[in-house]
Amino acid sequence: MTPQELVVRMLPPFGGWLALAALALPGGSPLRGAAVVLFLAAGPGAAVVRVCAPALGARPAEGPVERRDPDFARHSDLLERLMLTLFLSIGAVMVVATVLIATHTFSAQRVLLTLTLLTTLAAFCPPLRASPPPRPTPRPTPTPKGSAQ
């Protein structure tokens, strides 16, 4: 692993720890709000998408029949990863908050701490291997009508 890959891998957990540190700022601080919102919107999802990236990139995007945009596959894959990052992060926030509410231990600090720990754990996970593309199944040859086999 190169130092650049390590830095990219550790950005989401670093954002979480930075958001936790930002809780020490005054309550109405815009910097505090920005750090927390940015982490909650992208941090956990970015860590999970990084783990799944090889599996996501195994099959390229299929565009419309008429290809007018030569970069369609690249743009489509980028949009897919951005949307997955956002929705996985929001989903993780909802699940963690629901569990903490159900156990009567809910607080914003606990949600942030739990998500930061889960994001750190996901950053240490190795990437998934891509499965090989499916082999086409051979079609049986049709037998002519009326022939005996």
XYZ file of N, CA and C in Angstrom:
447
model
N 0.846 -1.168 0.000
C 0.000 0.000 0.000
C 0.896 1.236 0.000
N 0.592 2.140 -0.918
C 1.378 3.361 -1.017
C 0.900 4.369 0.030
N 1.739 5.349 0.342
C 1.309 6.376 1.308
C 0.061 7.134 0.848
N -0.089 7.345 -0.457
C -1.278 8.040 -0.958
C -2.534 7.208 -0.715
N -2.450 5.891 -0.943
C -3.599 5.024 -0.695
C -3.963 5.018 0.788
N -2.941 5.045 1.645
C -3.194 5.066 3.086
C -3.895 6.359 3.503
N -3.489 7.474 2.928
C -4.114 8.759 3.253
C -5.572 8.759 2.803
N -5.840 8.280 1.590
C -7.214 8.234 1.089
C -8.059 7.289 1.938
N -7.472 6.187 2.353
C -8.177 5.203 3.166
C -8.553 5.764 4.540
N -7.701 6.627 5.090
C -7.921 7.140 6.436
C -8.659 8.482 6.480
N -9.021 9.043 5.336
C -9.755 10.321 5.335
C -11.123 10.233 6.022
N -11.964 9.231 5.734
C -13.267 9.183 6.431
C -13.142 9.063 7.949
N -12.293 8.157 8.492
C -12.184 8.123 9.951
C -11.613 9.419 10.530
N -10.673 10.020 9.812
C -10.105 11.280 10.273
C -11.195 12.350 10.347
N -12.104 12.349 9.358
C -13.226 13.285 9.389
C -14.116 13.068 10.599
N -14.296 11.800 10.984
C -15.100 11.500 12.170
C -14.441 11.970 13.446
N -13.148 11.712 13.564
C -12.435 12.158 14.761
C -12.374 13.683 14.804
N -12.270 14.312 13.643
C -12.283 15.777 13.580
C -13.659 16.315 14.002
N -14.727 15.645 13.580
C -16.085 16.061 13.984
C -16.263 15.902 15.496
N -15.714 14.815 16.051
C -15.785 14.647 17.509
C -15.012 15.749 18.227
N -13.858 16.117 17.690
C -13.081 17.200 18.291
C -13.809 18.538 18.150
N -14.569 18.689 17.062
C -15.296 19.938 16.835
C -16.430 20.120 17.844
N -16.827 19.048 18.520
C -17.867 19.183 19.541
C -17.403 20.036 20.711
N -16.104 20.249 20.851
C -15.579 21.093 21.917
C -15.777 22.583 21.607
N -16.086 22.907 20.348
C -16.336 24.303 19.977
C -17.690 24.745 20.533
N -17.934 26.042 20.612
C -19.232 26.523 21.105
C -20.381 25.988 20.258
N -21.546 25.864 20.869
C -22.702 25.253 20.237
C -23.143 25.858 18.923
N -23.074 27.148 18.749
C -23.537 27.783 17.524
C -22.456 27.976 16.482
N -21.303 27.378 16.669
C -20.185 27.589 15.757
C -20.459 26.953 14.395
N -20.306 27.727 13.315
C -20.514 27.163 11.979
C -19.491 26.075 11.651
N -18.293 26.200 12.182
C -17.267 25.187 11.934
C -17.659 23.855 12.560
N -18.238 23.912 13.737
C -18.703 22.689 14.411
C -19.799 22.009 13.594
N -20.771 22.792 13.164
C -21.866 22.240 12.368
C -21.391 21.673 11.041
N -20.477 22.386 10.379
C -19.981 21.917 9.081
C -19.214 20.608 9.219
N -18.378 20.502 10.240
C -17.596 19.281 10.427
C -18.501 18.083 10.704
N -19.494 18.273 11.540
C -20.396 17.168 11.896
C -21.257 16.777 10.707
N -21.834 17.752 10.013
C -22.712 17.452 8.874
C -21.935 16.788 7.748
N -20.739 17.281 7.443
C -19.931 16.670 6.381
C -19.587 15.222 6.702
N -19.213 14.961 7.950
C -18.887 13.581 8.302
C -20.119 12.693 8.245
N -21.228 13.150 8.827
C -22.425 12.321 8.843
C -22.975 12.076 7.444
N -22.784 13.019 6.527
C -23.308 12.868 5.169
C -22.427 12.004 4.284
N -21.130 11.915 4.585
C -20.246 11.202 3.654
C -19.275 10.222 4.300
N -18.951 10.383 5.563
C -17.898 9.572 6.175
C -18.145 8.076 6.196
N -19.207 7.600 6.854
C -19.419 6.151 6.916
C -19.621 5.525 5.540
N -20.354 6.193 4.671
C -20.586 5.662 3.329
C -19.316 5.588 2.506
N -18.436 6.584 2.642
C -17.177 6.569 1.895
C -16.302 5.398 2.314
N -16.285 5.079 3.592
C -15.482 3.954 4.060
C -16.025 2.632 3.526
N -17.345 2.488 3.500
C -17.949 1.243 3.002
C -17.796 1.134 1.489
N -17.971 2.223 0.774
C -17.816 2.196 -0.689
C -16.370 1.873 -1.061
N -15.402 2.335 -0.280
C -14.003 1.993 -0.565
C -13.773 0.497 -0.418
N -14.407 -0.116 0.571
C -14.265 -1.559 0.760
C -14.880 -2.302 -0.423
N -15.989 -1.806 -0.939
C -16.708 -2.479 -2.026
C -16.269 -2.035 -3.418
N -15.317 -1.127 -3.533
C -14.957 -0.540 -4.826
C -14.557 -1.564 -5.887
N -13.706 -2.569 -5.594
C -13.370 -3.521 -6.656
C -14.586 -4.300 -7.163
N -15.483 -4.657 -6.266
C -16.679 -5.382 -6.682
C -17.607 -4.480 -7.494
N -17.661 -3.189 -7.151
C -18.510 -2.263 -7.898
C -17.959 -2.008 -9.295
N -16.643 -2.001 -9.436
C -16.030 -1.710 -10.724
C -15.846 -2.923 -11.611
N -16.310 -4.090 -11.183
C -16.093 -5.309 -11.965
C -16.854 -5.285 -13.285
N -18.017 -4.706 -13.289
C -18.829 -4.646 -14.505
C -19.050 -3.180 -14.869
N -18.616 -2.780 -16.043
C -18.777 -1.376 -16.433
C -20.240 -1.033 -16.699
N -20.518 0.245 -16.613
C -21.875 0.722 -16.860
C -22.216 0.546 -18.333
N -23.471 0.214 -18.592
C -23.933 0.085 -19.968
C -24.753 1.316 -20.310
N -24.355 1.984 -21.361
C -25.019 3.217 -21.742
C -26.130 2.987 -22.737
N -26.708 4.067 -23.183
C -27.751 3.945 -24.200
C -27.172 3.389 -25.498
N -28.048 2.990 -26.396
C -27.605 2.382 -27.647
C -26.739 3.354 -28.435
N -27.169 4.587 -28.534
C -26.376 5.600 -29.230
C -25.454 6.252 -28.222
N -24.183 6.022 -28.366
C -23.219 6.601 -27.426
C -22.719 7.931 -27.961
N -23.225 8.993 -27.397
C -22.746 10.312 -27.785
C -21.677 10.803 -26.831
N -21.697 10.293 -25.612
C -20.727 10.703 -24.605
C -19.686 9.593 -24.442
N -18.446 9.829 -24.853
C -17.432 8.770 -24.729
C -17.062 8.467 -23.279
N -17.337 9.398 -22.367
C -16.999 9.185 -20.955
C -18.212 8.740 -20.139
N -19.215 8.167 -20.787
C -20.439 7.790 -20.087
C -20.158 6.816 -18.945
N -19.363 5.796 -19.199
C -19.108 4.771 -18.176
C -18.412 5.384 -16.966
N -17.425 6.246 -17.211
C -16.700 6.856 -16.095
C -17.611 7.767 -15.285
N -18.409 8.594 -15.971
C -19.316 9.498 -15.267
C -20.404 8.721 -14.529
N -20.898 7.670 -15.140
C -21.936 6.864 -14.508
C -21.407 6.179 -13.249
N -20.197 5.630 -13.324
C -19.607 4.980 -12.154
C -19.342 5.978 -11.034
N -18.888 7.174 -11.387
C -18.639 8.204 -10.382
C -19.942 8.618 -9.698
N -20.993 8.826 -10.475
C -22.288 9.190 -9.907
C -22.817 8.067 -9.016
N -22.635 6.820 -9.452
C -23.080 5.683 -8.647
C -22.376 5.664 -7.293
N -21.077 5.889 -7.292
C -20.327 5.869 -6.033
C -20.692 7.044 -5.132
N -20.910 8.209 -5.722
C -21.314 9.363 -4.911
C -22.673 9.134 -4.260
N -23.619 8.606 -5.016
C -24.952 8.361 -4.465
C -24.906 7.251 -3.417
N -24.125 6.201 -3.663
C -23.981 5.142 -2.663
C -23.368 5.689 -1.386
N -22.361 6.542 -1.524
C -21.720 7.137 -0.352
C -22.735 7.920 0.477
N -23.495 8.757 -0.191
C -24.480 9.581 0.508
C -25.556 8.730 1.173
N -26.135 7.795 0.432
C -27.252 7.018 0.984
C -26.798 6.001 2.024
N -25.608 5.431 1.879
C -25.098 4.526 2.915
C -24.812 5.296 4.200
N -24.298 6.507 4.072
C -24.040 7.323 5.261
C -25.335 7.675 5.979
N -26.323 8.122 5.223
C -27.607 8.480 5.839
C -28.246 7.248 6.470
N -28.157 6.113 5.792
C -28.700 4.878 6.346
C -28.002 4.467 7.632
N -26.678 4.610 7.665
C -25.937 4.265 8.880
C -26.320 5.184 10.032
N -26.478 6.463 9.752
C -26.907 7.405 10.799
C -28.274 7.005 11.334
N -29.189 6.657 10.443
C -30.541 6.277 10.869
C -30.530 4.998 11.709
N -29.761 4.007 11.297
C -29.717 2.737 12.036
C -29.103 2.938 13.419
N -27.966 3.639 13.470
C -27.304 3.855 14.760
C -28.196 4.681 15.685
N -28.810 5.732 15.161
C -29.689 6.557 15.994
C -30.893 5.752 16.480
N -31.451 4.911 15.626
C -32.599 4.099 16.023
C -32.224 3.105 17.114
N -31.069 2.479 16.984
C -30.616 1.528 18.011
C -30.396 2.253 19.341
N -29.781 3.417 19.291
C -29.547 4.159 20.529
C -30.852 4.659 21.146
N -31.813 5.033 20.321
C -33.118 5.439 20.854
C -33.818 4.243 21.487
N -33.744 3.098 20.815
C -34.412 1.900 21.334
C -33.804 1.433 22.651
N -32.515 1.689 22.855
C -31.863 1.283 24.107
C -31.863 2.405 25.143
N -32.558 3.498 24.847
C -32.677 4.649 25.753
C -31.313 5.245 26.118
N -30.376 5.244 25.144
C -29.054 5.825 25.381
C -28.706 6.861 24.315
N -29.724 7.422 23.671
C -29.482 8.328 22.555
C -28.884 9.652 23.014
N -27.836 10.065 22.313
C -27.313 11.424 22.379
C -26.529 11.653 21.088
N -26.407 12.904 20.703
C -25.699 13.212 19.458
C -24.237 12.776 19.535
N -23.629 12.933 20.699
C -22.232 12.530 20.861
C -22.068 11.021 20.702
N -23.015 10.252 21.222
C -22.931 8.788 21.096
C -23.116 8.343 19.650
N -24.031 8.993 18.935
C -24.215 8.669 17.515
C -22.927 8.947 16.761
N -22.356 10.117 16.992
C -21.126 10.499 16.305
C -19.971 9.576 16.681
N -19.840 9.230 17.946
C -18.769 8.341 18.386
C -18.938 6.943 17.789
N -20.151 6.418 17.797
C -20.394 5.084 17.238
C -20.089 5.048 15.748
N -20.540 6.054 15.016
C -20.269 6.089 13.578
C -18.789 6.287 13.283
N -18.106 7.056 14.110
C -16.665 7.227 13.922
C -15.934 5.913 14.153
N -16.325 5.176 15.181
C -15.691 3.877 15.432
C -15.990 2.887 14.308
N -17.227 2.865 13.821
C -17.560 1.970 12.710
C -16.828 2.359 11.427
N -16.681 3.658 11.196
C -15.951 4.127 10.019
C -14.475 3.767 10.118
N -13.914 3.890 11.313
C -12.512 3.508 11.512
C -12.335 2.011 11.279
N -13.266 1.225 11.760
C -13.218 -0.218 11.540
C -13.313 -0.551 10.050
N -14.210 0.115 9.337
C -14.349 -0.122 7.896
C -13.099 0.306 7.133
N -12.397 1.316 7.625
C -11.176 1.767 6.950
C -10.065 0.721 7.051
N -10.102 -0.101 8.091
C -9.089 -1.134 8.247
C -9.442 -2.429 7.522
N -10.669 -2.542 7.010
C -11.077 -3.748 6.287
C -10.407 -3.782 4.910
N -10.004 -4.976 4.470
C -9.437 -5.067 3.114
C -10.537 -4.939 2.073
N -10.205 -4.466 0.882
C -11.221 -4.353 -0.163
C -11.726 -5.731 -0.591
N -12.981 -5.790 -0.976
C -13.552 -7.032 -1.479
C -12.955 -7.360 -2.841
N -12.846 -8.640 -3.130
C -12.379 -9.046 -4.453
C -13.570 -9.063 -5.402
N -13.300 -8.692 -6.625
C -14.356 -8.709 -7.626
C -14.602 -10.140 -8.071
N -15.855 -10.494 -8.206
C -16.169 -11.829 -8.693
C -15.956 -11.861 -10.198
N -15.589 -13.016 -10.731
C -15.390 -13.084 -12.181
C -16.718 -12.896 -12.907
N -16.659 -12.369 -14.111
C -17.912 -12.178 -14.846
C -18.568 -13.532 -15.125
N -19.882 -13.575 -15.141
C -20.555 -14.852 -15.366
C -20.284 -15.378 -16.769
N -20.101 -16.690 -16.846
C -19.872 -17.310 -18.148
C -21.213 -17.484 -18.846
N -21.228 -17.230 -20.127
C -22.491 -17.441 -20.832
C -22.819 -18.936 -20.870
N -24.062 -19.248 -20.607
C -24.464 -20.659 -20.633
C -24.715 -21.077 -22.066
N -24.209 -22.234 -22.446
C -24.432 -22.679 -23.834
C -25.906 -23.020 -24.048
N -26.410 -22.607 -25.166
C -27.804 -22.888 -25.497
C -27.903 -24.273 -26.132
N -28.895 -25.024 -25.710
C -29.048 -26.336 -26.350
C -29.503 -26.161 -27.784
N -29.002 -27.023 -28.632
C -29.386 -26.937 -30.036
C -30.791 -27.504 -30.188
N -31.640 -26.789 -30.868
C -33.012 -27.277 -31.014
C -33.051 -28.492 -31.950
N -33.899 -29.392 -31.621
C -34.081 -30.571 -32.489
C -35.255 -30.295 -33.416
N -35.109 -30.706 -34.655
C -36.219 -30.477 -35.601
C -37.461 -31.259 -35.181
N -38.598 -30.688 -35.489
C -39.864 -31.330 -35.135
C -40.005 -32.656 -35.893
N -40.489 -33.595 -35.184
C -40.743 -34.881 -35.803
C -39.535 -35.797 -35.837
N -38.394 -35.354 -35.380
C -37.231 -36.232 -35.382
C -37.161 -36.960 -34.039
N -36.697 -38.164 -34.090
C -36.596 -38.990 -32.882
C -35.165 -38.933 -32.376
N -35.046 -38.786 -31.074
C -33.707 -38.802 -30.474
C -33.638 -39.775 -29.365
